[in-house]
Short mmCIF file of C-alpha atoms in Angstrom, two decimals:
data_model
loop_
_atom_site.label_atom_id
_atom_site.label_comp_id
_atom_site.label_asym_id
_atom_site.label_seq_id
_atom_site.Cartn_x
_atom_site.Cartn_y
_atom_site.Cartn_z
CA UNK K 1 16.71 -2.58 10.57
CA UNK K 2 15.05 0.83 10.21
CA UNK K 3 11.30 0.59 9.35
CA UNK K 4 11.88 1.77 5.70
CA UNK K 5 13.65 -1.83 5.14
CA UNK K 6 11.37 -3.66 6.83
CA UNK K 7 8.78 -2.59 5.27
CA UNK K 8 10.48 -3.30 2.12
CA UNK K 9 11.17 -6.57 3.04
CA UNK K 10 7.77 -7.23 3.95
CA UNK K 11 5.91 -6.06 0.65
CA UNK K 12 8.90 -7.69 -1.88
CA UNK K 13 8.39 -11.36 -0.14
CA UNK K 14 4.94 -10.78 -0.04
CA UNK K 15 4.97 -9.98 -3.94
CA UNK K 16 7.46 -12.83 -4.36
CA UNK K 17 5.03 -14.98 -2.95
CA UNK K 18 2.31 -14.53 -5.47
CA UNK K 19 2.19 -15.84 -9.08
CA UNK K 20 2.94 -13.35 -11.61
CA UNK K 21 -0.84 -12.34 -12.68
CA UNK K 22 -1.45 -11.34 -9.18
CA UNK K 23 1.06 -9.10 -8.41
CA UNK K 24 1.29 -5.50 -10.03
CA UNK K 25 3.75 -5.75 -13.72
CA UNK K 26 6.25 -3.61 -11.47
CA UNK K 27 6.70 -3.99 -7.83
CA UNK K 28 9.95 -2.02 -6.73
CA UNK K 29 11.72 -0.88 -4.08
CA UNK K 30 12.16 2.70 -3.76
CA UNK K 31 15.88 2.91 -4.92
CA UNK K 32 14.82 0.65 -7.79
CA UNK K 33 12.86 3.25 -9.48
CA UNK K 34 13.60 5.48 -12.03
CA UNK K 35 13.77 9.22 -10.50
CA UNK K 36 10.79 10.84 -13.04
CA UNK K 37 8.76 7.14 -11.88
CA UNK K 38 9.31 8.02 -8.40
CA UNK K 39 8.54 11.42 -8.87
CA UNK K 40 5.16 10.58 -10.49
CA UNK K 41 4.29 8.14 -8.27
CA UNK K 42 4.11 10.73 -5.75
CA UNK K 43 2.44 13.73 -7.46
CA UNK K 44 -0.20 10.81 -8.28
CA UNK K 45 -0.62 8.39 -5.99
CA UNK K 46 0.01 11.26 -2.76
CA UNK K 47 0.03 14.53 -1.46
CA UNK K 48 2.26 14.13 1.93
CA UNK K 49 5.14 12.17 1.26
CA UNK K 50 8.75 12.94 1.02
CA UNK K 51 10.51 10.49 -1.29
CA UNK K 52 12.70 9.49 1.34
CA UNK K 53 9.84 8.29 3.18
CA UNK K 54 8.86 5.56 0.29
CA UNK K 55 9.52 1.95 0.87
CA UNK K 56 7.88 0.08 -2.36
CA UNK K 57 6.14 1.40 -5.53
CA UNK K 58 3.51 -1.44 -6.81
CA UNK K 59 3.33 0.24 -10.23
CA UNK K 60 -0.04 -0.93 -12.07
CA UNK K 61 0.59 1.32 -15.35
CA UNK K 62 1.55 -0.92 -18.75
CA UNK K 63 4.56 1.73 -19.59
CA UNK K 64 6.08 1.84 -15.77
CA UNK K 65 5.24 5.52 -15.29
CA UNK K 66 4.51 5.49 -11.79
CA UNK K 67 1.33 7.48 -12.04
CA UNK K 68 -1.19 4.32 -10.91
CA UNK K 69 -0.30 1.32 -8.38
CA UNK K 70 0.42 1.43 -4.54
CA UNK K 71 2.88 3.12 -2.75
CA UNK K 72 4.28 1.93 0.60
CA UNK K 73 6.05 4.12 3.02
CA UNK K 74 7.84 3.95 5.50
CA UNK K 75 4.31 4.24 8.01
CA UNK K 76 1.81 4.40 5.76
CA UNK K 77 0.11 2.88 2.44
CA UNK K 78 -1.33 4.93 -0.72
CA UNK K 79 -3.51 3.73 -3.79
CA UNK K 80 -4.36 5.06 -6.69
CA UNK K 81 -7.99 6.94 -7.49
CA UNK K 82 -9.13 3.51 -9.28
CA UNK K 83 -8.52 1.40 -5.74
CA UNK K 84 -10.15 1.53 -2.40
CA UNK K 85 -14.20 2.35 -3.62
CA UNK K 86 -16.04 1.77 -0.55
CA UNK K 87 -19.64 3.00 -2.71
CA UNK K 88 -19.95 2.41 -5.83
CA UNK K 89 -22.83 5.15 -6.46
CA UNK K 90 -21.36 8.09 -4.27
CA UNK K 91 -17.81 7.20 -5.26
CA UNK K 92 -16.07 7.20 -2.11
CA UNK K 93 -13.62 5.77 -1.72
CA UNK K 94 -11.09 4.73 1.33
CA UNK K 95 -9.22 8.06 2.74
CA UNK K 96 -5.43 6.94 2.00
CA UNK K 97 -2.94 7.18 3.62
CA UNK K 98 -3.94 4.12 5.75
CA UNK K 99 -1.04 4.18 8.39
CA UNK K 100 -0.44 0.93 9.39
CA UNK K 101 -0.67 2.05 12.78
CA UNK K 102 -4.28 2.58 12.75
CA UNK K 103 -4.46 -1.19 10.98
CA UNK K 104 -5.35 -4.41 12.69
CA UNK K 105 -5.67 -6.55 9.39
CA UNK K 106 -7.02 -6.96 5.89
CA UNK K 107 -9.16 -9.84 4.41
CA UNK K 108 -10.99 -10.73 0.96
CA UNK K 109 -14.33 -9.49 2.07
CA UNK K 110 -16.40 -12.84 1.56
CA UNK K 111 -19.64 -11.19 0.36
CA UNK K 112 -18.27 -9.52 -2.78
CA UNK K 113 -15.48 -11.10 -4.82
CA UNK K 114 -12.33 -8.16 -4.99
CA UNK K 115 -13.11 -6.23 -2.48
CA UNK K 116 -11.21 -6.21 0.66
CA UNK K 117 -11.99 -5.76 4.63
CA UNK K 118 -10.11 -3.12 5.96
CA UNK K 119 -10.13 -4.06 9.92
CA UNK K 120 -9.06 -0.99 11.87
CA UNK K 121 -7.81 -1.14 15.68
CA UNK K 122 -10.55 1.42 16.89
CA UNK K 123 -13.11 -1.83 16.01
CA UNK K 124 -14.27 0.12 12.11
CA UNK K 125 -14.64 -2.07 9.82
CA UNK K 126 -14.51 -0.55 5.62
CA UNK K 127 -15.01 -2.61 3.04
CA UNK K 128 -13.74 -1.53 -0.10
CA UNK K 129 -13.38 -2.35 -4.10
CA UNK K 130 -9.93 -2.93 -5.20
CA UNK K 131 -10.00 -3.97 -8.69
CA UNK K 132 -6.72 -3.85 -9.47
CA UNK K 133 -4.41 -6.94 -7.62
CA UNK K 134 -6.33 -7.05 -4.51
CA UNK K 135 -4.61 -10.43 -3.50
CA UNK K 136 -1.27 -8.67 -3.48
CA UNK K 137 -3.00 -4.98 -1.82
CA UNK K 138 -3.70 -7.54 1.59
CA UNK K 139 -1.00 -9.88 1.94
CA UNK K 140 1.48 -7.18 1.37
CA UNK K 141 -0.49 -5.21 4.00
CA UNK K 142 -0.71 -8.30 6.23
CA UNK K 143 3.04 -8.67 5.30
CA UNK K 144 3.75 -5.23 7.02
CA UNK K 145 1.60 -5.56 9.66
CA UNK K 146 3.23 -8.84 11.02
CA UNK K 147 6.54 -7.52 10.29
CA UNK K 148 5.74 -4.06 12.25
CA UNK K 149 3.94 -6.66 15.03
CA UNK K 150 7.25 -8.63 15.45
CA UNK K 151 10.11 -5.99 15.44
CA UNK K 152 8.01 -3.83 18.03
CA UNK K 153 7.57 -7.69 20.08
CA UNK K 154 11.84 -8.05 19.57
CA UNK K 155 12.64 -4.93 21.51
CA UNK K 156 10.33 -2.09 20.84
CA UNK K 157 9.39 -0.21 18.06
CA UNK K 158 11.32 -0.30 14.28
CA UNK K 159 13.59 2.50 14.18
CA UNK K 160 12.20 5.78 12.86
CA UNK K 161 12.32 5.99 9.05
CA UNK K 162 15.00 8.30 7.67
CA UNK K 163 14.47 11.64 6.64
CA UNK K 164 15.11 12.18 2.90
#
């Protein structure tokens, strides 16, 4: 299984797992999207990725445009300008992508409801506001993370992600 597909795997059974209201309206596979949605999605949500490189597109936006959500690649994770505050007063916010490389694990930060711990390998800690589905922003990541943890565990590394 390439890493594209696992990481697909990992976000749709993590969506799966969550009732309705807590997942994003839309929460699709790449080759599930509509081209122009796909398109959007990256013009909006990032600045380096090729669309062969996209796993799952957690579309937040009421008509399914693309233009606000999450986007998982392949190796990395994008949200929109909304997500990921870490101050409130400077507005700054979380430098996405997050490659899941750099990720140990994400929790509910239990000081301030909706906000999430981003827990980094290097020992950084960010905490940041993610007001939009923040149950389904960490167990997808969590999702990934184990997934990534347990291919590389079976025999090394997922396969590189295909070139599109």
């Amino acid at each position: 299984m390439d890493q594209i597909q696992l990481v697909e795997e990992a976000v749709l059974s993590a969506a799966a797992a969550l009732p309705g209201p807590e997942r994003p309206p839309r929460v699709l596979a790449a080759r599930d999207c509509r081209p122009q949605q796909l398109t959007d999605a990256l013009i909006c949500l990032t600045r380096s990725c090729a669309p062969g490189e996209v796993a799952v597109l957690a579309d937040r936006t009421p008509q399914g445009s693309g233009r606000e959500g999450f986007l998982f690649a392949a190796d990395r994770f994008y949200a929109d300008e909304e997500e990921l505050c870490v101050d409130a007063f400077s507005k700054r916010r979380l430098v996405t992508p997050v490659y899941y490389r750099d990720l140990a694990a994400v929790r509910p930060d239990p000081q301030t409801p909706g906000a999430l711990c981003f827990c980094f390998c290097d020992g950084r800690r960010e905490v940041a506001a993610v007001p939009h589905y923040s149950g389904f922003v960490c167990a997808a990541l969590n999702a990934v993370l184990q997934a990534l943890q347990a291919a590389e565990a079976e025999g090394g590394p997922a396969a590189a992600p295909e070139k599109g």
